Amino acid sequence: AAQAEAEARAARAAIVQLAPFEVAEVAPVTLTETLRITGSLAPVRRAVLSSEVSARVETVMVRAGDSVAEGDVLVEFDTEALESQFEQARANAEATRVQLEQARTDFERTQNLVERGLQPQNTLDRARSTLDQLTATLAAQETLVANAERSRDRATVVAPFAGMVSE
């Protein structure tokens, strides 16, 4: 018992008391080494973007220094006028398409009457001319519809690849 008591006294004497400023909490951290160098940077890939439509800018989604992924929206244009142009071109083409169908019917009817000798040849020539004119007009209007649709669809500028926006 005397030996156990002596060991207990020795253990109490071995206990060291520390002041709060002598204690620090340890936490895991990642150590990084910084290397400072001087020089200039040049991008590996660079793209100068411009608008393919004539419209008012609605929203600019990024600023210089922002990182973007491929396909991220950069700028949105007001599509109201572009949509109106598309709808007008489509309506004009549809009206011409209806006129062209009527001209085809008239041409066939006139051709039948000329073959039977009931109408003069110049009536058939006028019907053919009208048919050709409307065919050409429809082709031009369908091109206008395609252009208006393309403009409407290009009212959003997107990042062509991942990178960082610069000025």
PDB file of C-alpha atoms in Angstrom:
ATOM      1  CA  ALA A   1       0.000   0.000   0.000  1.00  0.00           C
ATOM      2  CA  ALA A   2       2.915   2.297   0.764  1.00  0.00           C
ATOM      3  CA  GLN A   3       4.351   1.654  -2.641  1.00  0.00           C
ATOM      4  CA  ALA A   4       0.980   2.405  -4.338  1.00  0.00           C
ATOM      5  CA  GLU A   5       0.718   5.630  -2.385  1.00  0.00           C
ATOM      6  CA  ALA A   6       4.217   6.640  -3.447  1.00  0.00           C
ATOM      7  CA  GLU A   7       3.408   5.917  -7.085  1.00  0.00           C
ATOM      8  CA  ALA A   8       0.220   8.034  -6.842  1.00  0.00           C
ATOM      9  CA  ARG A   9       2.260  10.947  -5.379  1.00  0.00           C
ATOM     10  CA  ALA A  10       4.836  10.612  -8.148  1.00  0.00           C
ATOM     11  CA  ALA A  11       2.049  10.612 -10.791  1.00  0.00           C
ATOM     12  CA  ARG A  12       0.506  13.773  -9.299  1.00  0.00           C
ATOM     13  CA  ALA A  13       3.903  15.454  -9.265  1.00  0.00           C
ATOM     14  CA  ALA A  14       4.416  14.476 -12.942  1.00  0.00           C
ATOM     15  CA  ILE A  15       1.191  16.238 -14.011  1.00  0.00           C
ATOM     16  CA  VAL A  16       2.165  19.487 -15.696  1.00  0.00           C
ATOM     17  CA  GLN A  17      -0.224  22.360 -15.711  1.00  0.00           C
ATOM     18  CA  LEU A  18      -0.158  24.660 -18.757  1.00  0.00           C
ATOM     19  CA  ALA A  19      -1.424  28.207 -19.079  1.00  0.00           C
ATOM     20  CA  PRO A  20      -4.070  28.827 -21.806  1.00  0.00           C
ATOM     21  CA  PHE A  21      -1.587  30.791 -23.970  1.00  0.00           C
ATOM     22  CA  GLU A  22       0.700  27.759 -24.001  1.00  0.00           C
ATOM     23  CA  VAL A  23      -1.949  25.564 -25.651  1.00  0.00           C
ATOM     24  CA  ALA A  24      -2.784  25.583 -29.382  1.00  0.00           C
ATOM     25  CA  GLU A  25      -5.459  23.595 -31.191  1.00  0.00           C
ATOM     26  CA  VAL A  26      -4.106  21.533 -34.075  1.00  0.00           C
ATOM     27  CA  ALA A  27      -6.122  21.141 -37.323  1.00  0.00           C
ATOM     28  CA  PRO A  28      -5.148  19.545 -40.624  1.00  0.00           C
ATOM     29  CA  VAL A  29      -4.290  22.022 -43.425  1.00  0.00           C
ATOM     30  CA  THR A  30      -2.931  21.718 -46.938  1.00  0.00           C
ATOM     31  CA  LEU A  31       0.428  23.333 -47.328  1.00  0.00           C
ATOM     32  CA  THR A  32       1.068  25.103 -50.603  1.00  0.00           C
ATOM     33  CA  GLU A  33       4.182  26.617 -51.921  1.00  0.00           C
ATOM     34  CA  THR A  34       3.910  29.930 -53.756  1.00  0.00           C
ATOM     35  CA  LEU A  35       6.268  30.845 -56.533  1.00  0.00           C
ATOM     36  CA  ARG A  36       6.248  34.452 -57.723  1.00  0.00           C
ATOM     37  CA  ILE A  37       7.304  35.096 -61.299  1.00  0.00           C
ATOM     38  CA  THR A  38       7.080  38.001 -63.691  1.00  0.00           C
ATOM     39  CA  GLY A  39       5.958  37.781 -67.293  1.00  0.00           C
ATOM     40  CA  SER A  40       2.958  38.046 -69.543  1.00  0.00           C
ATOM     41  CA  LEU A  41       0.151  35.596 -70.254  1.00  0.00           C
ATOM     42  CA  ALA A  42      -1.390  34.826 -73.615  1.00  0.00           C
ATOM     43  CA  PRO A  43      -4.549  32.731 -74.074  1.00  0.00           C
ATOM     44  CA  VAL A  44      -4.311  29.371 -75.790  1.00  0.00           C
ATOM     45  CA  ARG A  45      -7.685  29.972 -77.464  1.00  0.00           C
ATOM     46  CA  ARG A  46      -9.285  33.304 -78.166  1.00  0.00           C
ATOM     47  CA  ALA A  47     -12.557  34.327 -79.781  1.00  0.00           C
ATOM     48  CA  VAL A  48     -13.807  37.786 -80.631  1.00  0.00           C
ATOM     49  CA  LEU A  49     -17.589  37.644 -80.551  1.00  0.00           C
ATOM     50  CA  SER A  50     -19.952  40.029 -82.281  1.00  0.00           C
ATOM     51  CA  SER A  51     -23.647  40.216 -82.877  1.00  0.00           C
ATOM     52  CA  GLU A  52     -25.138  38.671 -85.996  1.00  0.00           C
ATOM     53  CA  VAL A  53     -28.434  40.486 -85.421  1.00  0.00           C
ATOM     54  CA  SER A  54     -29.461  44.096 -85.263  1.00  0.00           C
ATOM     55  CA  ALA A  55     -31.418  44.387 -82.041  1.00  0.00           C
ATOM     56  CA  ARG A  56     -31.337  46.061 -78.633  1.00  0.00           C
ATOM     57  CA  VAL A  57     -29.232  44.281 -75.980  1.00  0.00           C
ATOM     58  CA  GLU A  58     -31.580  42.910 -73.339  1.00  0.00           C
ATOM     59  CA  THR A  59     -29.181  41.274 -70.868  1.00  0.00           C
ATOM     60  CA  VAL A  60     -25.420  40.937 -70.442  1.00  0.00           C
ATOM     61  CA  MET A  61     -24.847  37.824 -68.351  1.00  0.00           C
ATOM     62  CA  VAL A  62     -21.069  38.004 -67.746  1.00  0.00           C
ATOM     63  CA  ARG A  63     -18.318  40.481 -66.955  1.00  0.00           C
ATOM     64  CA  ALA A  64     -14.613  40.581 -67.710  1.00  0.00           C
ATOM     65  CA  GLY A  65     -12.865  38.028 -65.512  1.00  0.00           C
ATOM     66  CA  ASP A  66     -15.833  35.641 -65.242  1.00  0.00           C
ATOM     67  CA  SER A  67     -15.245  31.986 -66.048  1.00  0.00           C
ATOM     68  CA  VAL A  68     -17.666  30.431 -68.535  1.00  0.00           C
ATOM     69  CA  ALA A  69     -18.375  26.928 -69.795  1.00  0.00           C
ATOM     70  CA  GLU A  70     -19.003  26.107 -73.444  1.00  0.00           C
ATOM     71  CA  GLY A  71     -22.574  27.053 -74.324  1.00  0.00           C
ATOM     72  CA  ASP A  72     -23.078  29.494 -71.418  1.00  0.00           C
ATOM     73  CA  VAL A  73     -25.256  32.470 -72.376  1.00  0.00           C
ATOM     74  CA  LEU A  74     -23.184  35.666 -72.607  1.00  0.00           C
ATOM     75  CA  VAL A  75     -25.598  38.214 -74.112  1.00  0.00           C
ATOM     76  CA  GLU A  76     -29.316  38.171 -74.878  1.00  0.00           C
ATOM     77  CA  PHE A  77     -30.931  40.528 -77.390  1.00  0.00           C
ATOM     78  CA  ASP A  78     -34.510  41.790 -77.421  1.00  0.00           C
ATOM     79  CA  THR A  79     -36.384  39.292 -79.585  1.00  0.00           C
ATOM     80  CA  GLU A  80     -39.732  41.116 -79.827  1.00  0.00           C
ATOM     81  CA  ALA A  81     -38.898  42.937 -83.083  1.00  0.00           C
ATOM     82  CA  LEU A  82     -37.116  39.856 -84.472  1.00  0.00           C
ATOM     83  CA  GLU A  83     -40.125  37.666 -83.691  1.00  0.00           C
ATOM     84  CA  SER A  84     -42.419  40.218 -85.352  1.00  0.00           C
ATOM     85  CA  GLN A  85     -40.250  40.247 -88.507  1.00  0.00           C
ATOM     86  CA  PHE A  86     -40.316  36.449 -88.598  1.00  0.00           C
ATOM     87  CA  GLU A  87     -44.113  36.296 -88.228  1.00  0.00           C
ATOM     88  CA  GLN A  88     -44.597  38.975 -90.910  1.00  0.00           C
ATOM     89  CA  ALA A  89     -42.313  37.158 -93.372  1.00  0.00           C
ATOM     90  CA  ARG A  90     -44.107  33.884 -92.672  1.00  0.00           C
ATOM     91  CA  ALA A  91     -47.539  35.458 -93.191  1.00  0.00           C
ATOM     92  CA  ASN A  92     -46.433  37.068 -96.485  1.00  0.00           C
ATOM     93  CA  ALA A  93     -45.078  33.734 -97.715  1.00  0.00           C
ATOM     94  CA  GLU A  94     -48.300  31.982 -96.772  1.00  0.00           C
ATOM     95  CA  ALA A  95     -50.396  34.594 -98.623  1.00  0.00           C
ATOM     96  CA  THR A  96     -48.214  34.158-101.705  1.00  0.00           C
ATOM     97  CA  ARG A  97     -48.527  30.373-101.411  1.00  0.00           C
ATOM     98  CA  VAL A  98     -52.332  30.698-101.535  1.00  0.00           C
ATOM     99  CA  GLN A  99     -52.099  33.025-104.560  1.00  0.00           C
ATOM    100  CA  LEU A 100     -49.744  30.565-106.254  1.00  0.00           C
ATOM    101  CA  GLU A 101     -52.213  27.707-105.805  1.00  0.00           C
ATOM    102  CA  GLN A 102     -54.945  29.865-107.358  1.00  0.00           C
ATOM    103  CA  ALA A 103     -52.606  30.784-110.227  1.00  0.00           C
ATOM    104  CA  ARG A 104     -51.878  27.070-110.847  1.00  0.00           C
ATOM    105  CA  THR A 105     -55.606  26.329-110.977  1.00  0.00           C
ATOM    106  CA  ASP A 106     -56.201  29.291-113.310  1.00  0.00           C
ATOM    107  CA  PHE A 107     -53.316  28.208-115.552  1.00  0.00           C
ATOM    108  CA  GLU A 108     -54.631  24.632-115.843  1.00  0.00           C
ATOM    109  CA  ARG A 109     -58.165  25.876-116.565  1.00  0.00           C
ATOM    110  CA  THR A 110     -56.899  28.383-119.170  1.00  0.00           C
ATOM    111  CA  GLN A 111     -54.682  25.729-120.768  1.00  0.00           C
ATOM    112  CA  ASN A 112     -57.719  23.465-121.115  1.00  0.00           C
ATOM    113  CA  LEU A 113     -59.782  26.268-122.664  1.00  0.00           C
ATOM    114  CA  VAL A 114     -56.982  27.222-125.106  1.00  0.00           C
ATOM    115  CA  GLU A 115     -56.585  23.563-126.171  1.00  0.00           C
ATOM    116  CA  ARG A 116     -60.325  23.485-126.932  1.00  0.00           C
ATOM    117  CA  GLY A 117     -60.081  26.779-128.849  1.00  0.00           C
ATOM    118  CA  LEU A 118     -62.311  28.702-126.424  1.00  0.00           C
ATOM    119  CA  GLN A 119     -59.590  31.156-125.249  1.00  0.00           C
ATOM    120  CA  PRO A 120     -56.817  32.946-127.188  1.00  0.00           C
ATOM    121  CA  GLN A 121     -53.157  31.888-126.692  1.00  0.00           C
ATOM    122  CA  ASN A 122     -52.202  35.212-125.059  1.00  0.00           C
ATOM    123  CA  THR A 123     -54.568  34.404-122.150  1.00  0.00           C
ATOM    124  CA  LEU A 124     -52.530  31.245-121.505  1.00  0.00           C
ATOM    125  CA  ASP A 125     -49.302  33.273-121.772  1.00  0.00           C
ATOM    126  CA  ARG A 126     -50.563  35.747-119.154  1.00  0.00           C
ATOM    127  CA  ALA A 127     -51.607  32.868-116.856  1.00  0.00           C
ATOM    128  CA  ARG A 128     -48.145  31.267-117.267  1.00  0.00           C
ATOM    129  CA  SER A 129     -46.464  34.610-116.550  1.00  0.00           C
ATOM    130  CA  THR A 130     -48.527  35.090-113.388  1.00  0.00           C
ATOM    131  CA  LEU A 131     -47.692  31.543-112.291  1.00  0.00           C
ATOM    132  CA  ASP A 132     -43.945  32.089-112.883  1.00  0.00           C
ATOM    133  CA  GLN A 133     -44.003  35.442-111.091  1.00  0.00           C
ATOM    134  CA  LEU A 134     -45.729  34.037-108.018  1.00  0.00           C
ATOM    135  CA  THR A 135     -43.354  31.047-107.974  1.00  0.00           C
ATOM    136  CA  ALA A 136     -40.364  33.425-107.906  1.00  0.00           C
ATOM    137  CA  THR A 137     -42.021  35.669-105.300  1.00  0.00           C
ATOM    138  CA  LEU A 138     -42.683  32.686-103.045  1.00  0.00           C
ATOM    139  CA  ALA A 139     -39.057  31.540-103.328  1.00  0.00           C
ATOM    140  CA  ALA A 140     -37.872  35.031-102.326  1.00  0.00           C
ATOM    141  CA  GLN A 141     -40.326  35.189 -99.427  1.00  0.00           C
ATOM    142  CA  GLU A 142     -39.281  31.756 -98.166  1.00  0.00           C
ATOM    143  CA  THR A 143     -35.691  33.053 -98.116  1.00  0.00           C
ATOM    144  CA  LEU A 144     -36.891  36.031 -96.063  1.00  0.00           C
ATOM    145  CA  VAL A 145     -38.619  33.640 -93.641  1.00  0.00           C
ATOM    146  CA  ALA A 146     -35.413  31.596 -93.266  1.00  0.00           C
ATOM    147  CA  ASN A 147     -33.355  34.770 -92.681  1.00  0.00           C
ATOM    148  CA  ALA A 148     -35.836  36.112 -90.116  1.00  0.00           C
ATOM    149  CA  GLU A 149     -35.860  32.769 -88.325  1.00  0.00           C
ATOM    150  CA  ARG A 150     -32.060  32.655 -88.287  1.00  0.00           C
ATOM    151  CA  SER A 151     -31.912  36.209 -86.877  1.00  0.00           C
ATOM    152  CA  ARG A 152     -34.431  35.309 -84.192  1.00  0.00           C
ATOM    153  CA  ASP A 153     -32.488  32.181 -83.260  1.00  0.00           C
ATOM    154  CA  ARG A 154     -29.205  34.128 -83.069  1.00  0.00           C
ATOM    155  CA  ALA A 155     -30.570  36.636 -80.564  1.00  0.00           C
ATOM    156  CA  THR A 156     -28.522  34.875 -77.890  1.00  0.00           C
ATOM    157  CA  VAL A 157     -24.726  34.910 -77.897  1.00  0.00           C
ATOM    158  CA  VAL A 158     -23.190  31.863 -76.200  1.00  0.00           C
ATOM    159  CA  ALA A 159     -19.630  30.969 -75.243  1.00  0.00           C
ATOM    160  CA  PRO A 160     -18.028  28.984 -78.086  1.00  0.00           C
ATOM    161  CA  PHE A 161     -15.753  27.188 -75.606  1.00  0.00           C
ATOM    162  CA  ALA A 162     -14.916  27.130 -71.895  1.00  0.00           C
ATOM    163  CA  GLY A 163     -12.669  29.937 -70.733  1.00  0.00           C
ATOM    164  CA  MET A 164     -12.481  33.327 -69.121  1.00  0.00           C
ATOM    165  CA  VAL A 165     -14.149  36.494 -70.363  1.00  0.00           C
ATOM    166  CA  SER A 166     -11.784  39.329 -71.212  1.00  0.00           C
ATOM    167  CA  GLU A 167     -12.457  42.820 -72.452  1.00  0.00           C
TER     168      GLU A 167
END
